[in-house]
Amino acid sequence: MRALCWVGVNKLQVEDVAEPHILNSHDAVVKVSLSAACGSDLHLLGGYIPTMRAGDVLGHEFIGEIVEVGSGVVKHRVGDRVVVCSFISCGHCHYCKNQLYSLCDNGNPNPGITDTMWGAAPGGCYGYSHAMGGWAGSHAEFIRVPYADQGAFPVPEGVSDTRALFASDAAPTGWMGADLGGVRPGDVVAVWGAGGVGQMAARAAMLLGAERVVVIDRFAERLQQVEEQIGVETLDYSSQDVLPELKEMTGGRGPDVCIEAVGMEAHSTGPAYLYDQVKHQLRLQTDRPTAVREAILACRKGGSVYVLGVFGALVDKFPLGALMNKGVTLRAAQQHGQRYIPMLLERMAAGELRTEHLATHVMSLEDSPHGYQMFKEKADGCVRAVFRP
Ligand SMILES: NC(=O)c1ccc[n+]([C@@H]2O[C@H](COP(=O)([O-])OP(=O)(O)OC[C@H]3O[C@@H](n4cnc5c(N)ncnc54)[C@H](O)[C@@H]3O)[C@@H](O)[C@H]2O)c1
Ligand SMILES: [Zn+2]
Ligand SMILES: [Zn+2]
């Protein structure tokens, strides 16, 4: 079958690879109908997350049809249209039982790397390096889905593939940021990053009753989507001063909840960016935490910051003093999608959560290297490049 493979830093290629088969009784094989490039994949492409090997298949945000099930699968049948959570969880370990699905003890069959790096291994993710399990990704004609009863969800009739696709990753990630960030009715919420994840976090904050939501970015097309499709306010950090603007909007207090949806390759203006870039490129720091710093500084006293953006290891110039003295709560996680996906699919069916505008560029799998290039450069207003195997 054809699949998009990582072949080196900033090098992708569509290649012939072996088709997946059922290996365990709880597996299913899914014929992929749509698979999207996520901001997390850009960190792999740029070589910021090591432990990729030439020939690894990328992709973790996908929807498709079940074509084969293992003997232990009870919820799904061949022919079912399913959306699959990007994180792989067993459903039975201590963490899964506590709904902390991305921390599953069994989702990563290769825990040694992250155990050494972080002191414990989180779960696994499709197409996301050998550190995260070495699972084959979804930018392919077929994919093996382990723990299929836990990770695959039937898509309600009437919800289009393009809408349901984002219930795999962007929508549950955004929802988790707003939910576990503690958004309450009446809150003011600021979101850094207007990509798929930031937009979904903003929509979640609204649906959870926030009174005012503002999304910060610099790409006009993305900010326009936020205003028109999500229906919230925006700030352009390339022409506006974010901290004073947020103070002004909140009567001098700062937002109650700040959600960071940017990650380790943050951009910014000013000398701090140059410093971060140089250290990052020389691998003297693993991540550029620009938006995390700003979120902590912006947050009101006693408020909370939720980091959705992916980070690899160590950061520099972390404002621990502001965090501590302002009594700010800082939380972060890879997404616990299994907790939210059924509810999100219902909201999609009810028309409360629309996502299709994120799929700005839909193309064949053969064109996916070009799609990644556009997505990386945010060229032609690209928010998500989506591939049709
Ligand atoms: N926690 C999870 O489970 C999870 C799941 C999916 C994605 N992610 C991570 O979320 C992040 C966002 O993903 P995405 O798909 O939306 O990516 P994306 O690349 O489409 O969007 C990131 C956006 O951040 C903006 N940005 C850069 N620097 C900024 C700054 N200083 N202030 C404000 N905005 C800034 C960019 O202009 C861009 O629009 C990535 O780091 C990705 O790895 C995490
Ligand atoms: Zn993702
Ligand atoms: Zn588990």
Coordinates of C-alpha atoms in Angstrom, one line a residue, residues 36 83 96 119 242 244 246 259 294 303 324 370 385:
A36 CA -4.9 15.3 8.5
V83 CA -13.1 8.1 14.0
C96 CA -7.3 4.7 31.8
G119 CA 10.9 9.6 34.6
V242 CA -0.7 41.2 23.8
P244 CA -1.5 45.3 27.8
L246 CA -5.4 41.4 27.6
I259 CA -4.7 28.1 27.0
E294 CA 3.4 35.0 27.8
G303 CA -5.9 31.8 37.4
M324 CA 4.5 31.1 42.2
H370 CA 3.5 19.3 -0.9
A385 CA -3.7 19.7 4.9

